[in-house]
mmCIF file of C-alpha atoms in Angstrom:
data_model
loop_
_atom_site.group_PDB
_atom_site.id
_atom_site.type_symbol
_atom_site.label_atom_id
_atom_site.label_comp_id
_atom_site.label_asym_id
_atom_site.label_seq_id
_atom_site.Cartn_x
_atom_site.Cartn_y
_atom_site.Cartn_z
ATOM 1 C CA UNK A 6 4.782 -56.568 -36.687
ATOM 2 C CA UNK A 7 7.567 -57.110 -39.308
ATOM 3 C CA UNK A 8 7.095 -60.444 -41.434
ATOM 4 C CA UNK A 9 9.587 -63.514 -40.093
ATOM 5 C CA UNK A 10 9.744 -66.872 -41.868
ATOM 6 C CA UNK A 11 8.831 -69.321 -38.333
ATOM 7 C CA UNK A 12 7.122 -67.744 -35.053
ATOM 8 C CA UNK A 13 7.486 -69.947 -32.158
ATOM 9 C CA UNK A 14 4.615 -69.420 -29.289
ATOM 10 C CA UNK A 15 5.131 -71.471 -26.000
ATOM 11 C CA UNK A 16 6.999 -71.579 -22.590
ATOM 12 C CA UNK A 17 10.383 -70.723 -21.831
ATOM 13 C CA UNK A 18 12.327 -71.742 -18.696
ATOM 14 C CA UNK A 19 15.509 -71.427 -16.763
ATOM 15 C CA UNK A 20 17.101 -74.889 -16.845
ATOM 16 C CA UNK A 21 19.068 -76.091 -14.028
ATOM 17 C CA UNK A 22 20.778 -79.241 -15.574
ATOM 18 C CA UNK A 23 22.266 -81.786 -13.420
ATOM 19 C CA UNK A 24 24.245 -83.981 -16.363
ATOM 20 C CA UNK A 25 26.144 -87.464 -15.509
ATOM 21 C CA UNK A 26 24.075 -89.172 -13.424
ATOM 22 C CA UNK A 27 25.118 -92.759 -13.443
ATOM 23 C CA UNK A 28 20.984 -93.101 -12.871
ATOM 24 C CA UNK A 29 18.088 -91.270 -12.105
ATOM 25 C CA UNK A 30 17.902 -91.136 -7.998
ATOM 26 C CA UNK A 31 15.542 -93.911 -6.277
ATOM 27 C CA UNK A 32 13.017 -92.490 -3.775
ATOM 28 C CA UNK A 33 14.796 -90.827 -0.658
ATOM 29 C CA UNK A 34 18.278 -91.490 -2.935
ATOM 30 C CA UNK A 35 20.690 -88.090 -3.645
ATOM 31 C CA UNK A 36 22.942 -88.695 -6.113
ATOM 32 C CA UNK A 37 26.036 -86.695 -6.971
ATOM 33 C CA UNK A 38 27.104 -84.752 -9.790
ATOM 34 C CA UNK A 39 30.325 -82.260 -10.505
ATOM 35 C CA UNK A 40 28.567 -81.429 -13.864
ATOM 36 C CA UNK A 41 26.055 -78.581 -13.542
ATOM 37 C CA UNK A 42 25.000 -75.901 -16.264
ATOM 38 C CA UNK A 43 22.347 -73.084 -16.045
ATOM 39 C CA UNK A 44 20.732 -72.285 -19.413
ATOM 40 C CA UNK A 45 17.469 -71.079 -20.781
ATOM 41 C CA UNK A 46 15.340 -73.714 -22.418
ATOM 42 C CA UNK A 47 11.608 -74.530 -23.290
ATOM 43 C CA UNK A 48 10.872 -75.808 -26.577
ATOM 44 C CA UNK A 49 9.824 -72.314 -27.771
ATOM 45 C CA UNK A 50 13.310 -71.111 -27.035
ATOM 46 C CA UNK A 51 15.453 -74.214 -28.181
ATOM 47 C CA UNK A 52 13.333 -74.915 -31.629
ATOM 48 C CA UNK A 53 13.920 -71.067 -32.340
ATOM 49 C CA UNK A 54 17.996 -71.193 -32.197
ATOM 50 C CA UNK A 55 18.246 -74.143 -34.006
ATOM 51 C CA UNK A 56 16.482 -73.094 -36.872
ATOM 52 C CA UNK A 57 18.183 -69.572 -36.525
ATOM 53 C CA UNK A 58 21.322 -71.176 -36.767
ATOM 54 C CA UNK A 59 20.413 -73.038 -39.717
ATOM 55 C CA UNK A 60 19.589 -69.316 -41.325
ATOM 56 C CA UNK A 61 15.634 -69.040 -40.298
ATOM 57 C CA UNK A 62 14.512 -65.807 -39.273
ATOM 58 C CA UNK A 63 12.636 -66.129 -36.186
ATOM 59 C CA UNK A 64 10.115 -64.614 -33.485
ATOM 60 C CA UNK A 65 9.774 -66.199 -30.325
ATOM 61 C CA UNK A 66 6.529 -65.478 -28.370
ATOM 62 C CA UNK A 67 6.933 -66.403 -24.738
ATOM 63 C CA UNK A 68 7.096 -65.132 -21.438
ATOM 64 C CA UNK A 69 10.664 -64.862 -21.029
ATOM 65 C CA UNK A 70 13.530 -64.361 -18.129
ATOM 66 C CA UNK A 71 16.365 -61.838 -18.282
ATOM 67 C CA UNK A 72 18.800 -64.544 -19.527
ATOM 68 C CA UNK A 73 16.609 -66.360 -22.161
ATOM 69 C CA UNK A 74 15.654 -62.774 -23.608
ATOM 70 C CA UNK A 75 19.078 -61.758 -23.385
ATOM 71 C CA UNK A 76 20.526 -64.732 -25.410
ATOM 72 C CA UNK A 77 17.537 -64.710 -28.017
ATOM 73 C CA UNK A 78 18.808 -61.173 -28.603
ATOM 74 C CA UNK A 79 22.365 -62.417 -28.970
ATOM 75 C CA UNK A 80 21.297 -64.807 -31.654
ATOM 76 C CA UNK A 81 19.440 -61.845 -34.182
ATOM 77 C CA UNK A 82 16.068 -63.722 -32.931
ATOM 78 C CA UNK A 83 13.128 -61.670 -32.141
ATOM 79 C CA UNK A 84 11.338 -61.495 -29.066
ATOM 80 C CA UNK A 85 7.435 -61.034 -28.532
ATOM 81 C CA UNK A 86 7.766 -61.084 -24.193
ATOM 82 C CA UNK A 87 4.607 -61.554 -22.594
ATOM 83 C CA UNK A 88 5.851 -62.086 -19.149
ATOM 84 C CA UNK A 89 4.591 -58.817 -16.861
ATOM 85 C CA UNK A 90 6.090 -56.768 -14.555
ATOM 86 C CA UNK A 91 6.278 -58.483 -11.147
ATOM 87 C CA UNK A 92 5.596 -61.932 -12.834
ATOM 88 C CA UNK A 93 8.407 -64.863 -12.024
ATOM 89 C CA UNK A 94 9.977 -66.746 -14.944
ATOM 90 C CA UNK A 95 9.866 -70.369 -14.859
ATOM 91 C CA UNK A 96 12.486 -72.720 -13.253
ATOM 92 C CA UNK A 97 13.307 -76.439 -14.078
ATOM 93 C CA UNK A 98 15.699 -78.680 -12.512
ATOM 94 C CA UNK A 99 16.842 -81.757 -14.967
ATOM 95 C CA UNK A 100 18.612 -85.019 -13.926
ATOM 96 C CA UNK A 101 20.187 -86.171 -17.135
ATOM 97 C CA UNK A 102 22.159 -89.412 -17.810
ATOM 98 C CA UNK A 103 23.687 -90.661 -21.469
ATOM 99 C CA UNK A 104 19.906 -91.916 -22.580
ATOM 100 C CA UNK A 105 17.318 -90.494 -20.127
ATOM 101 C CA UNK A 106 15.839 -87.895 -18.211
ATOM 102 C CA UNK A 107 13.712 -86.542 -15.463
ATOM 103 C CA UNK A 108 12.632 -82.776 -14.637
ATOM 104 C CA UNK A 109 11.290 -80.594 -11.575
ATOM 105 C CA UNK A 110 9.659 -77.588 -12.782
ATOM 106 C CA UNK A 111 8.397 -73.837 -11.293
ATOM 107 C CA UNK A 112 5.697 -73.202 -13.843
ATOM 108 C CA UNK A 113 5.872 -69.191 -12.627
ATOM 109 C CA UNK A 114 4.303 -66.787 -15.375
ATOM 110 C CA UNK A 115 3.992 -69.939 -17.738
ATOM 111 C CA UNK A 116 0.544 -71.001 -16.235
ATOM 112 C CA UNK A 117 -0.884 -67.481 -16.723
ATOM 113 C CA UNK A 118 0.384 -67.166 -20.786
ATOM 114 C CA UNK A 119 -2.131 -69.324 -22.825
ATOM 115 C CA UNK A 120 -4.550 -66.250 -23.482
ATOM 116 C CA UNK A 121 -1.908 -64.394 -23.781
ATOM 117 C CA UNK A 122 -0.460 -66.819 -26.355
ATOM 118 C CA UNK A 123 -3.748 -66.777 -28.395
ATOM 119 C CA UNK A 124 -3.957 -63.278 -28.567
ATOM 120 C CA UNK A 125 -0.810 -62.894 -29.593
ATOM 121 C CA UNK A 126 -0.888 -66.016 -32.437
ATOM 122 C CA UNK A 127 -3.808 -64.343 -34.243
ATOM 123 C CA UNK A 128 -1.624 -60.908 -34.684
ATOM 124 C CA UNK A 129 1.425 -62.684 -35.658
ATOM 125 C CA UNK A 130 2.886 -62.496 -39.067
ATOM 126 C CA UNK A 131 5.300 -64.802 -39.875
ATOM 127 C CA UNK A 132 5.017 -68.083 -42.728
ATOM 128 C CA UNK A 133 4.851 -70.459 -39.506
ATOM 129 C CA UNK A 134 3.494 -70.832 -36.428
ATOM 130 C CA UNK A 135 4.953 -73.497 -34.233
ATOM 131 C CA UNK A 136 3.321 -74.434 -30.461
ATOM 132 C CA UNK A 137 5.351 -75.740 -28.113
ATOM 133 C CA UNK A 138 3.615 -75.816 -24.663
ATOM 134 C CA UNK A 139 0.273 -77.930 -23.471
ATOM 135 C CA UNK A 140 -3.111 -76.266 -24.158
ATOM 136 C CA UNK A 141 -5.665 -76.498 -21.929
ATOM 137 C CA UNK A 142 -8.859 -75.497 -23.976
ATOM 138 C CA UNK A 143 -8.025 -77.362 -27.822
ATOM 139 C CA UNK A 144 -11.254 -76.413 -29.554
ATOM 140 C CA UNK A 145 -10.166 -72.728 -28.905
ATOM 141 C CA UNK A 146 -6.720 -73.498 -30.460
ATOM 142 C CA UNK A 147 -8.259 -75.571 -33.156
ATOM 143 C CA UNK A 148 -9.993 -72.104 -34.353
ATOM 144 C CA UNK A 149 -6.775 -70.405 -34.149
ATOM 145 C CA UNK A 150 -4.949 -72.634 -36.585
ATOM 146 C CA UNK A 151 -7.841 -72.328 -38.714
ATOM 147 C CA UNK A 152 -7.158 -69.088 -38.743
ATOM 148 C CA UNK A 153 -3.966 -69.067 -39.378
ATOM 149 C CA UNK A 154 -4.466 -71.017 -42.946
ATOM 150 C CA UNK A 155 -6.907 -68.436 -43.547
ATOM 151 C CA UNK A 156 -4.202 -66.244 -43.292
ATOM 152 C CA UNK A 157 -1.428 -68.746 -45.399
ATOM 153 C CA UNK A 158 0.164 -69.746 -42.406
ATOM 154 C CA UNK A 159 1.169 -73.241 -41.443
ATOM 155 C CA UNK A 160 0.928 -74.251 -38.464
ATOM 156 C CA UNK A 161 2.911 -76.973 -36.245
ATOM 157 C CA UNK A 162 2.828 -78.547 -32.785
ATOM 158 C CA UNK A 163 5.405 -80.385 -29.803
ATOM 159 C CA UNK A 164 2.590 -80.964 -27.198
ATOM 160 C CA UNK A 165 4.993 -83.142 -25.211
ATOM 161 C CA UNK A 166 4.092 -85.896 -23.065
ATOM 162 C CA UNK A 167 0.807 -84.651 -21.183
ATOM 163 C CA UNK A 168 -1.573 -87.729 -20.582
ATOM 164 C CA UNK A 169 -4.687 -85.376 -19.416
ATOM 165 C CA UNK A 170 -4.035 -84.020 -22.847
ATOM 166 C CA UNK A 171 -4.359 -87.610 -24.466
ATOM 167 C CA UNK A 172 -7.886 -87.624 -22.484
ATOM 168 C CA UNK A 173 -9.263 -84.184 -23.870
ATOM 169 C CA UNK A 174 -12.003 -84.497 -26.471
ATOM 170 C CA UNK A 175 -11.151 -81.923 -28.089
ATOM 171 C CA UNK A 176 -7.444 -82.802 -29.203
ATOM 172 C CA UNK A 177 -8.022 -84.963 -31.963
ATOM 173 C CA UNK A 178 -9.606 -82.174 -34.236
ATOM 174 C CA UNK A 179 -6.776 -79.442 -32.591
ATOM 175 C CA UNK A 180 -4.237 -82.729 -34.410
ATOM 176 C CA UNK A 181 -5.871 -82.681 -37.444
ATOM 177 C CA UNK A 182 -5.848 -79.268 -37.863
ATOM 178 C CA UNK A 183 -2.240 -79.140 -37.374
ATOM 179 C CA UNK A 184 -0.139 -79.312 -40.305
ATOM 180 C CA UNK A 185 2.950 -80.857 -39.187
ATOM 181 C CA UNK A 186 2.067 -82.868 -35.721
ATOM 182 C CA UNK A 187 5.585 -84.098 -33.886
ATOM 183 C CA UNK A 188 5.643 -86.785 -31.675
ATOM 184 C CA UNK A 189 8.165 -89.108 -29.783
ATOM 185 C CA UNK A 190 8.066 -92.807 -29.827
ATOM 186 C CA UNK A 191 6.089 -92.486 -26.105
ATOM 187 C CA UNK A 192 3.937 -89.636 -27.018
ATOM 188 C CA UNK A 193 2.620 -91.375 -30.505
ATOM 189 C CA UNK A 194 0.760 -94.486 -28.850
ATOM 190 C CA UNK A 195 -0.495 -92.446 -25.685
ATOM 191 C CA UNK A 196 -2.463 -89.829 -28.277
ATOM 192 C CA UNK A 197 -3.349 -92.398 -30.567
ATOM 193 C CA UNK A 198 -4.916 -93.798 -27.532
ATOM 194 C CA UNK A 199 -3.004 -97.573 -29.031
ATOM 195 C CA UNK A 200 -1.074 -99.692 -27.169
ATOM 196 C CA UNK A 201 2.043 -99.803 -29.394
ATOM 197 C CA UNK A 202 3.772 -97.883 -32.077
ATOM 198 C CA UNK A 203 3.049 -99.547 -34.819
ATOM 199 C CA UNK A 204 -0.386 -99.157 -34.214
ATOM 200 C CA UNK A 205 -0.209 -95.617 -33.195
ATOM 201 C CA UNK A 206 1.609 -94.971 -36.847
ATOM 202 C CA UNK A 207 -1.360 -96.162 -38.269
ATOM 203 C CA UNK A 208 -3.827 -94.326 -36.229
ATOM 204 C CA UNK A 209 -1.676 -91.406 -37.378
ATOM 205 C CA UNK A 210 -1.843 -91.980 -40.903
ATOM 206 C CA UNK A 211 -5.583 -91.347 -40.771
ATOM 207 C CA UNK A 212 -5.752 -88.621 -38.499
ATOM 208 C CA UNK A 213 -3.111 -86.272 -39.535
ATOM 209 C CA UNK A 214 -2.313 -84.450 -41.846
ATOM 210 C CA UNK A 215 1.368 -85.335 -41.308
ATOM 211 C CA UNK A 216 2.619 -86.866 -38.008
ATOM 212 C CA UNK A 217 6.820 -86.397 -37.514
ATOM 213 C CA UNK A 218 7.680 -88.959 -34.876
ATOM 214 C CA UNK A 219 10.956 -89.124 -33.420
ATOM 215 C CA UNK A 220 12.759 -92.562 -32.432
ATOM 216 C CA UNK A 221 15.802 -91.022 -30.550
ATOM 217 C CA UNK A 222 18.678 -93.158 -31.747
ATOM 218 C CA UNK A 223 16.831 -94.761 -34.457
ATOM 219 C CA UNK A 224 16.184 -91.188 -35.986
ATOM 220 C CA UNK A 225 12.269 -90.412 -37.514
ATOM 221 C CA UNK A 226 9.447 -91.239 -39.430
ATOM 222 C CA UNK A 227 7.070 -88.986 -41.268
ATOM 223 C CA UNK A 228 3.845 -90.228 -41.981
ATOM 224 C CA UNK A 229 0.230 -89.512 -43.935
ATOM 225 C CA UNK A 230 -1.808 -90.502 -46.277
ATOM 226 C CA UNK A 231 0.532 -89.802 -48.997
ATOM 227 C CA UNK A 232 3.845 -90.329 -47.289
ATOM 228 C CA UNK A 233 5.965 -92.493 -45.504
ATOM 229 C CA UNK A 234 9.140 -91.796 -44.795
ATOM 230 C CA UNK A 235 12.196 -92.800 -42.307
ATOM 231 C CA UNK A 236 15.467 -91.331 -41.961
ATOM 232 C CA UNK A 237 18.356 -92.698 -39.277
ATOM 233 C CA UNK A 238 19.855 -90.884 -36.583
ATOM 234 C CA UNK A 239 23.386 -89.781 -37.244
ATOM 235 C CA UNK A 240 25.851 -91.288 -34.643
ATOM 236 C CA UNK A 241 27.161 -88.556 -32.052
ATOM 237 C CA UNK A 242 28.900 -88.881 -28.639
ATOM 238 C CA UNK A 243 25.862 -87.995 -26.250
ATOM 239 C CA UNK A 244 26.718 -85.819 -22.730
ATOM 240 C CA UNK A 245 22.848 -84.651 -22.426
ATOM 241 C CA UNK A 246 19.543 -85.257 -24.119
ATOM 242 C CA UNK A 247 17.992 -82.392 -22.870
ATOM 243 C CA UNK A 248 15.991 -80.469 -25.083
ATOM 244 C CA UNK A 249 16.907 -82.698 -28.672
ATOM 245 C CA UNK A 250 13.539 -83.263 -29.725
ATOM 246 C CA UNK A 251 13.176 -79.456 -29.612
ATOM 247 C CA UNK A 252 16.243 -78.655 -31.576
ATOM 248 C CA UNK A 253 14.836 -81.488 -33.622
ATOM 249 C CA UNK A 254 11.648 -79.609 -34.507
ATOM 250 C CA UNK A 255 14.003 -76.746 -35.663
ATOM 251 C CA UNK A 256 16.169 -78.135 -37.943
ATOM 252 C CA UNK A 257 13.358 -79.974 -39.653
ATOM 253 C CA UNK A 258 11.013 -76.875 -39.804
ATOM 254 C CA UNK A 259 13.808 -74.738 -41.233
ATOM 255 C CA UNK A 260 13.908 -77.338 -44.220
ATOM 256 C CA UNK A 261 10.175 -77.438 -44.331
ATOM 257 C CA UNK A 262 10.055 -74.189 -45.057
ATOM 258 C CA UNK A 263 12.853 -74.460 -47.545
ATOM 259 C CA UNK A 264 10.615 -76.587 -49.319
ATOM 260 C CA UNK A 265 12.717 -79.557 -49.424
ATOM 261 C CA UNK A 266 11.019 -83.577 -49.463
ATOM 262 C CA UNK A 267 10.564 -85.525 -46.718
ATOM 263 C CA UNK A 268 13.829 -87.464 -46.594
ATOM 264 C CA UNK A 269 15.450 -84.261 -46.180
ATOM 265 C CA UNK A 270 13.304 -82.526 -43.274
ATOM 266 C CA UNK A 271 13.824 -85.564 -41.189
ATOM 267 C CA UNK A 272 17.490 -85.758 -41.815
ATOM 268 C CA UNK A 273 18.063 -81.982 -40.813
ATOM 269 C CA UNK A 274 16.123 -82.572 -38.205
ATOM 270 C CA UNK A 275 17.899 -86.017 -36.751
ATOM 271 C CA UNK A 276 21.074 -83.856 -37.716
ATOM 272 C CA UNK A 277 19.897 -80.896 -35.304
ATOM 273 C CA UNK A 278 18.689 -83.142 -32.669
ATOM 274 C CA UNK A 279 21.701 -84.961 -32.677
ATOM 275 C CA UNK A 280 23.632 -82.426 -32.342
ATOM 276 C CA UNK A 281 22.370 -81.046 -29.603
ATOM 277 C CA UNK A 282 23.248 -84.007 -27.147
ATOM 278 C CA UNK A 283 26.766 -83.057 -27.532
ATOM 279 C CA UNK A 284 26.958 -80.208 -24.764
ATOM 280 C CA UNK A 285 24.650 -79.553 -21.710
ATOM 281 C CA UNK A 286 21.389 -78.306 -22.306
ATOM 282 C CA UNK A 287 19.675 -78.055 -25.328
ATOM 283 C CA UNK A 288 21.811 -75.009 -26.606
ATOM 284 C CA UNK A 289 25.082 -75.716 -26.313
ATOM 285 C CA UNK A 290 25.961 -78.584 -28.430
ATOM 286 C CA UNK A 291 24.306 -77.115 -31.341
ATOM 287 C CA UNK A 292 26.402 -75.537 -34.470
ATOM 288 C CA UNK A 293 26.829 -72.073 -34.458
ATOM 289 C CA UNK A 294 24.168 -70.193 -37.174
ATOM 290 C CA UNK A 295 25.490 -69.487 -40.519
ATOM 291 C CA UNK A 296 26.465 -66.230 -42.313
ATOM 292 C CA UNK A 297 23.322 -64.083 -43.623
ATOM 293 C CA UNK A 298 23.785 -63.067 -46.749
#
């Protein structure tokens, strides 16, 4: 398989995006909308175009609809499809307003891909290898990142907010293992296993190798042993939040692997995420990719 600079391996979806809610419905509630947008998404899919766009060549290993593989293709971005004849893609309906969200979601072929995924993420050949999708056996994915800096690969994960995930024994080595962990200001404290952030950044500190958490508005924070870092958010007009922290992950990842500092991963990154939040979805706000040379 032909060498790319980032591979990302997780689960792709068909959105269905419901976008200006005034708020999120109350129990037994419908709430109207005449803003409504169909796009694929997943964090494997979003990460991958905005680093693309930034100039990163790209794999994305997923099991995959007609649409999502359809626009990977339209953005020069490889596909490794794993979804099999017969299989369904996966469907998710999200309620969006200016600074939250709340999703419904058809799992379909996704809940079948994780050995699938492993397979695949020991044959891969590609600089980096970023997860995006919650694994259910972490001492088995633990070996595969190993593997992977056997190989000179780095490795990288969005787990996502999952709390049986925060209960696993076996996540805090698959963390450590990781070389760039990313987090959100909820998902920090509940893996820590701490009851606020600050706390959580400590518990970090110690037991990652480097822990990107994202504060929405406020922007990020990269920490370690070594580091500590925080960049702001730039200021954008927001429509939907959908899928930023993914876009996010790509914008910093394509710096990381630029070899830039820590100032300036986080600032590509708040730039990507930011402007994602300017269309529907986590595509279409998002600039379009730069000439190749």
């Amino acid at each position: 398989m032909e060498a790319v600079d980032l591979v990302t391996v997780g689960e792709a979806f068909e959105d269905l995006v419901f976008m200006g809610l005034p708020r999120l419905p109350r129990l037994g509630e419908e709430i109207m909308t005449d803003r409504f947008l169909q796009t694929p998404g997943g964090g494997a899919v979003i990460t991958a175009v905005a680093a693309s766009r930034l100039g990163t060549r790209c794999r994305v290993v997923s099991g995959l609809g007609d649409g999502a593989a359809a626009l990977l293709h339209g953005e020069g971005i490889e596909i490794h499809n794993l979804r099999r004849e017969g299989e369904l893609h996966a469907l998710t309906a999200a309620l969006s307003t200016k600074r939250d969200r709340s999703f419904v979601t058809f799992n379909g072929v996704n809940d079948r891909l994780e050995p699938r995924f492993a397979a695949a993420a020991r044959r891969e050949n590609a600089r980096h290898l970023h997860f995006a999708f919650y694994p259910r056996d972490c001492r088995r994915w633990e070996r595969v990142v190993a593997g992977a800096r056997r190989r000179g690969i780095s490795t990288s994960w969005d787990f996502g907010w999952n709390e049986g995930l925060a209960r696993d024994p076996g996540f805090p080595g698959l963390a450590a293992a990781l070389d760039c962990l990313f987090l959100n200001e909820k998902e920090a404290p509940l893996f820590a296993r701490r009851r606020s952030l600050e706390r959580a950044v400590d518990h970090w500190r110690q037991h990652a190798r480097n822990a990107v958490i994202k504060l929405g508005p406020r922007g990020s924070r990269w920490v370690s042993r070594e580091i500590d870092v925080a960049a702001p958010a730039p200021r954008v007009r927001v429509v939907d939040t959908t899928g930023a922290g993914d876009a996010f992950d790509g914008g910093f990842l394509h710096a990381f692997l630029q070899g830039a500092g820590p100032l300036t991963c986080l600032k590509s990154g708040n730039q990507m995420g930011a402007l994602s939040t300017r269309g529907a979805g986590g595509l279409a706000g998002l600039p379009r990719p730069r000439k190749r040379r």
